[in-house]
GROMACS .gro file of C-alpha atoms in nm:
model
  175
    1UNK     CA    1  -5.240   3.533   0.571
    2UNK     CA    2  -4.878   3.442   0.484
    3UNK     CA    3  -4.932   3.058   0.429
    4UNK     CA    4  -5.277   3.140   0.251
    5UNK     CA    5  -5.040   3.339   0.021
    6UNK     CA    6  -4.783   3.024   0.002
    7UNK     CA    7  -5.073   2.760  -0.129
    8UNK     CA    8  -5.165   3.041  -0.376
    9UNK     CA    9  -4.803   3.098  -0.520
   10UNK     CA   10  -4.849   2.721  -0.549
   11UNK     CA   11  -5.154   2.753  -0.713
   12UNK     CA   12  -4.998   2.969  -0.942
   13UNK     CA   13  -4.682   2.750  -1.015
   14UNK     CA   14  -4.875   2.416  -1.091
   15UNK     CA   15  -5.164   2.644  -1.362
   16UNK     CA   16  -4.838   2.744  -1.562
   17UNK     CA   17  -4.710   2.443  -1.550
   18UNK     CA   18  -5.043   2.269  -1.694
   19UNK     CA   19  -5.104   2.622  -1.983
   20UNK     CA   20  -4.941   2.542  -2.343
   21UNK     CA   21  -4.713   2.747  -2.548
   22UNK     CA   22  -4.687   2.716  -2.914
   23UNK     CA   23  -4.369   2.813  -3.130
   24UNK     CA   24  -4.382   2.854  -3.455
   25UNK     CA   25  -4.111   2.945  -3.689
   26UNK     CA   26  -4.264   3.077  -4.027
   27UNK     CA   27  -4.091   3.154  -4.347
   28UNK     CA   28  -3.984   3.546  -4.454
   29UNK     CA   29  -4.163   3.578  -4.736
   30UNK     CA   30  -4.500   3.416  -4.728
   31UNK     CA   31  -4.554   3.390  -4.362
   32UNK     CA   32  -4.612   2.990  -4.417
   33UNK     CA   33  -4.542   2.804  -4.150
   34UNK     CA   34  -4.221   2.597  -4.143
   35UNK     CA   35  -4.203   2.488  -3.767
   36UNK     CA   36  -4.453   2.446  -3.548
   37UNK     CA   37  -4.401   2.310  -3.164
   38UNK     CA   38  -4.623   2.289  -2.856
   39UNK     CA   39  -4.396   2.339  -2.563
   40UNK     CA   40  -4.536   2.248  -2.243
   41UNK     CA   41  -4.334   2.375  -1.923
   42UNK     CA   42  -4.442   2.049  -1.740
   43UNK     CA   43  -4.300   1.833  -2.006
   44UNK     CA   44  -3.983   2.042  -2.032
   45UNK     CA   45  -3.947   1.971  -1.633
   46UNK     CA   46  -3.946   1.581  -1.665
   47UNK     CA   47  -3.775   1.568  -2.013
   48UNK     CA   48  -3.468   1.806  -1.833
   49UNK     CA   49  -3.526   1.579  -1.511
   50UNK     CA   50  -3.527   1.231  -1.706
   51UNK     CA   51  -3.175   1.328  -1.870
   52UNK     CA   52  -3.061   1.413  -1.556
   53UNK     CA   53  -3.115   1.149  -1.360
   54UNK     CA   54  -3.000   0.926  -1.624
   55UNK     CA   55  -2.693   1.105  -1.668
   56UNK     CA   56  -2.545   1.103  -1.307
   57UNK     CA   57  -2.643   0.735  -1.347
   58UNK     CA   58  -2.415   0.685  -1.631
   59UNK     CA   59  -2.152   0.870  -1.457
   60UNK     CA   60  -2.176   0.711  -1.149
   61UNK     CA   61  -2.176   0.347  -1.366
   62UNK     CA   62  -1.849   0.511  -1.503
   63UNK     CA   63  -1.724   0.556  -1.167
   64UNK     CA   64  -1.762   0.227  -1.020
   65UNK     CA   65  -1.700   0.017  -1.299
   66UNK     CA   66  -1.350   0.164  -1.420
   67UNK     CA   67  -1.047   0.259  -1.278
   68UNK     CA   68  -1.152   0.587  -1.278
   69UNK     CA   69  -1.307   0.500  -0.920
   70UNK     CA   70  -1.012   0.429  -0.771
   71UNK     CA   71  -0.926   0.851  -0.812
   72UNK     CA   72  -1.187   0.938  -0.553
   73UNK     CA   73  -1.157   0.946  -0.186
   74UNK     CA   74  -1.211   0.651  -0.011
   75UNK     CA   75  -1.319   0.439  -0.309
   76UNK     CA   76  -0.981   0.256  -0.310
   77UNK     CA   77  -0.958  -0.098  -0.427
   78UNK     CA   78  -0.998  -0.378  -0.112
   79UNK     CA   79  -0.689  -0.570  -0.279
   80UNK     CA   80  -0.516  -0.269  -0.266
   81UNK     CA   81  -0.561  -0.207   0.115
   82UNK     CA   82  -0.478  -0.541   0.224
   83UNK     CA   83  -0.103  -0.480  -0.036
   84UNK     CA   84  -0.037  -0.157   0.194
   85UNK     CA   85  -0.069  -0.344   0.506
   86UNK     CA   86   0.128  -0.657   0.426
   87UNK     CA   87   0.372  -0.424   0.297
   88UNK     CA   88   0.401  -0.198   0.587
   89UNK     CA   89   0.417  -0.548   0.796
   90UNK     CA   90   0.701  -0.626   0.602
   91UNK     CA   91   0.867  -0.327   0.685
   92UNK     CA   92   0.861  -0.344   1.030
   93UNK     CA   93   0.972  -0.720   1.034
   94UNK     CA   94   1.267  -0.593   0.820
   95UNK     CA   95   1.336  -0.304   1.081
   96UNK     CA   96   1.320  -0.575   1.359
   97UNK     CA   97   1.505  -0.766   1.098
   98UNK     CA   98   1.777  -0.548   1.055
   99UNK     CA   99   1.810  -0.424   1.445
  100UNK     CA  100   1.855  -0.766   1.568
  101UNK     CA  101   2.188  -0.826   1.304
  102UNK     CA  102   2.290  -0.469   1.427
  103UNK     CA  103   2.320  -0.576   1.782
  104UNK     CA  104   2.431  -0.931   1.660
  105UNK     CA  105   2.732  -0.752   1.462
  106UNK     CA  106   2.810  -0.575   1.765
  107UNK     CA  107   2.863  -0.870   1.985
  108UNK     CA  108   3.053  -0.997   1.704
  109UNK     CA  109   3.279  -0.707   1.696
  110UNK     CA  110   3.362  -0.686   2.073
  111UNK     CA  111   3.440  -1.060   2.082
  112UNK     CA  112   3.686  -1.022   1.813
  113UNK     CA  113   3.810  -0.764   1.937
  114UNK     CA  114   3.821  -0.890   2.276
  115UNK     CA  115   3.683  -0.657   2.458
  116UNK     CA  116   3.517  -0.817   2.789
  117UNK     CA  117   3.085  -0.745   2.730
  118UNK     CA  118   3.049  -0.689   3.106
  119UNK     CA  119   3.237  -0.366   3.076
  120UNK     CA  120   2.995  -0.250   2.825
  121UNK     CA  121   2.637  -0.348   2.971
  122UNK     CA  122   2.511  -0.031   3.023
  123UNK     CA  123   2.566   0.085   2.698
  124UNK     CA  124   2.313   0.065   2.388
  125UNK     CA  125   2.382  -0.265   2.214
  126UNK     CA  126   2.395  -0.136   1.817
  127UNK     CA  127   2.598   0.137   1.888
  128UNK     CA  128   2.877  -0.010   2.072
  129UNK     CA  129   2.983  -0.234   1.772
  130UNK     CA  130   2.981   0.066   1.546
  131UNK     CA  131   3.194   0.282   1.735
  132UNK     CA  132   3.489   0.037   1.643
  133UNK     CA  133   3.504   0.058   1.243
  134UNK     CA  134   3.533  -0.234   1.027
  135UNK     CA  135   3.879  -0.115   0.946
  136UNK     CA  136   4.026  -0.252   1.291
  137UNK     CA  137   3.915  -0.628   1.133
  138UNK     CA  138   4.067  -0.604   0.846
  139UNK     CA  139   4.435  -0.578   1.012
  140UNK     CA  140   4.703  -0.828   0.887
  141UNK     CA  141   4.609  -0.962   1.278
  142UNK     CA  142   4.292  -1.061   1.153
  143UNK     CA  143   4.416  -1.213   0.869
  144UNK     CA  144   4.633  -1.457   1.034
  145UNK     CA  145   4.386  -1.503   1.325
  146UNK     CA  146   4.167  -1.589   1.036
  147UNK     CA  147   4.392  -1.850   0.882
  148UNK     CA  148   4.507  -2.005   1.194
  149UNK     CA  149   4.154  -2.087   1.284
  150UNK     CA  150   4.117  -2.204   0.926
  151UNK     CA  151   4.406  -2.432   0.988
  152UNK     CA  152   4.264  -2.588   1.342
  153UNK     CA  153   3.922  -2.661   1.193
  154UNK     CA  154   4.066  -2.881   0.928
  155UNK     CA  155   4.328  -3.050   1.178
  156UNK     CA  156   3.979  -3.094   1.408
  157UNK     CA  157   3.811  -3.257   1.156
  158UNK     CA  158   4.055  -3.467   1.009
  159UNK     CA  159   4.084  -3.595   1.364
  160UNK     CA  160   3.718  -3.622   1.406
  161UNK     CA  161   3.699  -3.830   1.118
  162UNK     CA  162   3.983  -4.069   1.191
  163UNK     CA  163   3.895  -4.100   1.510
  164UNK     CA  164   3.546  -4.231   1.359
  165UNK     CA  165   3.712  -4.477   1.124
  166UNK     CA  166   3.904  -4.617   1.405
  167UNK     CA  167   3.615  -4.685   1.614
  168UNK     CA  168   3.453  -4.841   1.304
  169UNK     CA  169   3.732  -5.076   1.208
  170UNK     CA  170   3.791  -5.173   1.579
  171UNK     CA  171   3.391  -5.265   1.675
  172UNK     CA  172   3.372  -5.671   1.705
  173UNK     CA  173   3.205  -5.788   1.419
  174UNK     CA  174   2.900  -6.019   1.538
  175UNK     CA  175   2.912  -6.423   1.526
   0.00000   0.00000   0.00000
């Protein structure tokens, strides 16, 4: 019985759908008849169907074809994307970057210091420069030290370059 009473609830549905109502709106005094409209339920279904289905078209145009799109979830631009990743590749170049001048500073720092590196191997390589200061380097020491290798680099090459002169001047000249 129950699905005999299913197909005749259906029954029902699809005869009101098809019957026509009439609405008319008359005048107070006369009774005349100023409006009159035939209102079907059927066409009231597809007219409120048609506007929606047009509507959450427009809205979806709306979506994809402004920026508004790029608010939702997942719906990021592509261009966008492939920015975040070559920027987060950058970053971890600069990290590498930057870790590889720490430990090179380090170095630095114990050699002119003079500090023998085989003392220090099992220590971490960054923080062993660090733990110095850069105040230690800027002694008057380090000033001088500066300025006497200053002083032998310009004696080196102004021997360099005579010595190149000389060999220059004294090469036999071909016949």
């Amino acid at each position: 019985m129950k699905p005999f009473r299913f197909v005749r609830l259906l029954v029902d549905f699809w005869r009101k759908m098809r019957l026509d109502y009439r609405l008319i709106v008359r005048s107070e005094g006369d009774l005349h008849a100023k409006v009159n409209i035939l209102l079907r339920p059927w066409n009231w279904l597809v007219l409120i169907s048609t506007f929606l289905v047009v509507g959450s078209l427009f809205f979806g145009a709306i979506l994809v074809y402004t920026p508004l799109g790029s608010y939702m979830p997942g719906n990021s631009r592509r261009k966008w994307e492939k920015q975040v990743v070559l920027q987060g590749q950058r970053i971890d170049s600069l990290e590498a970057y930057i870790l590889m001048n720490q430990r090179n500073m380090s170095v630095l720092r114990r050699e002119i210091l003079g500090e023998d590196s085989f003392k220090y191997k099992d220590l971490p390589k960054p923080d062993v420069g660090y733990s110095y200061g850069i105040e230690l380097l800027d002694t008057a020491l380090g000033r001088a030290d500066s300025l006497l290798r200053w002083e032998v680099e310009r004696e080196f090459a102004l021997q360099k370059a005579s010595k190149v002169r000389g060999q220059d001047t004294k090469t036999p000249q071909k016949p």
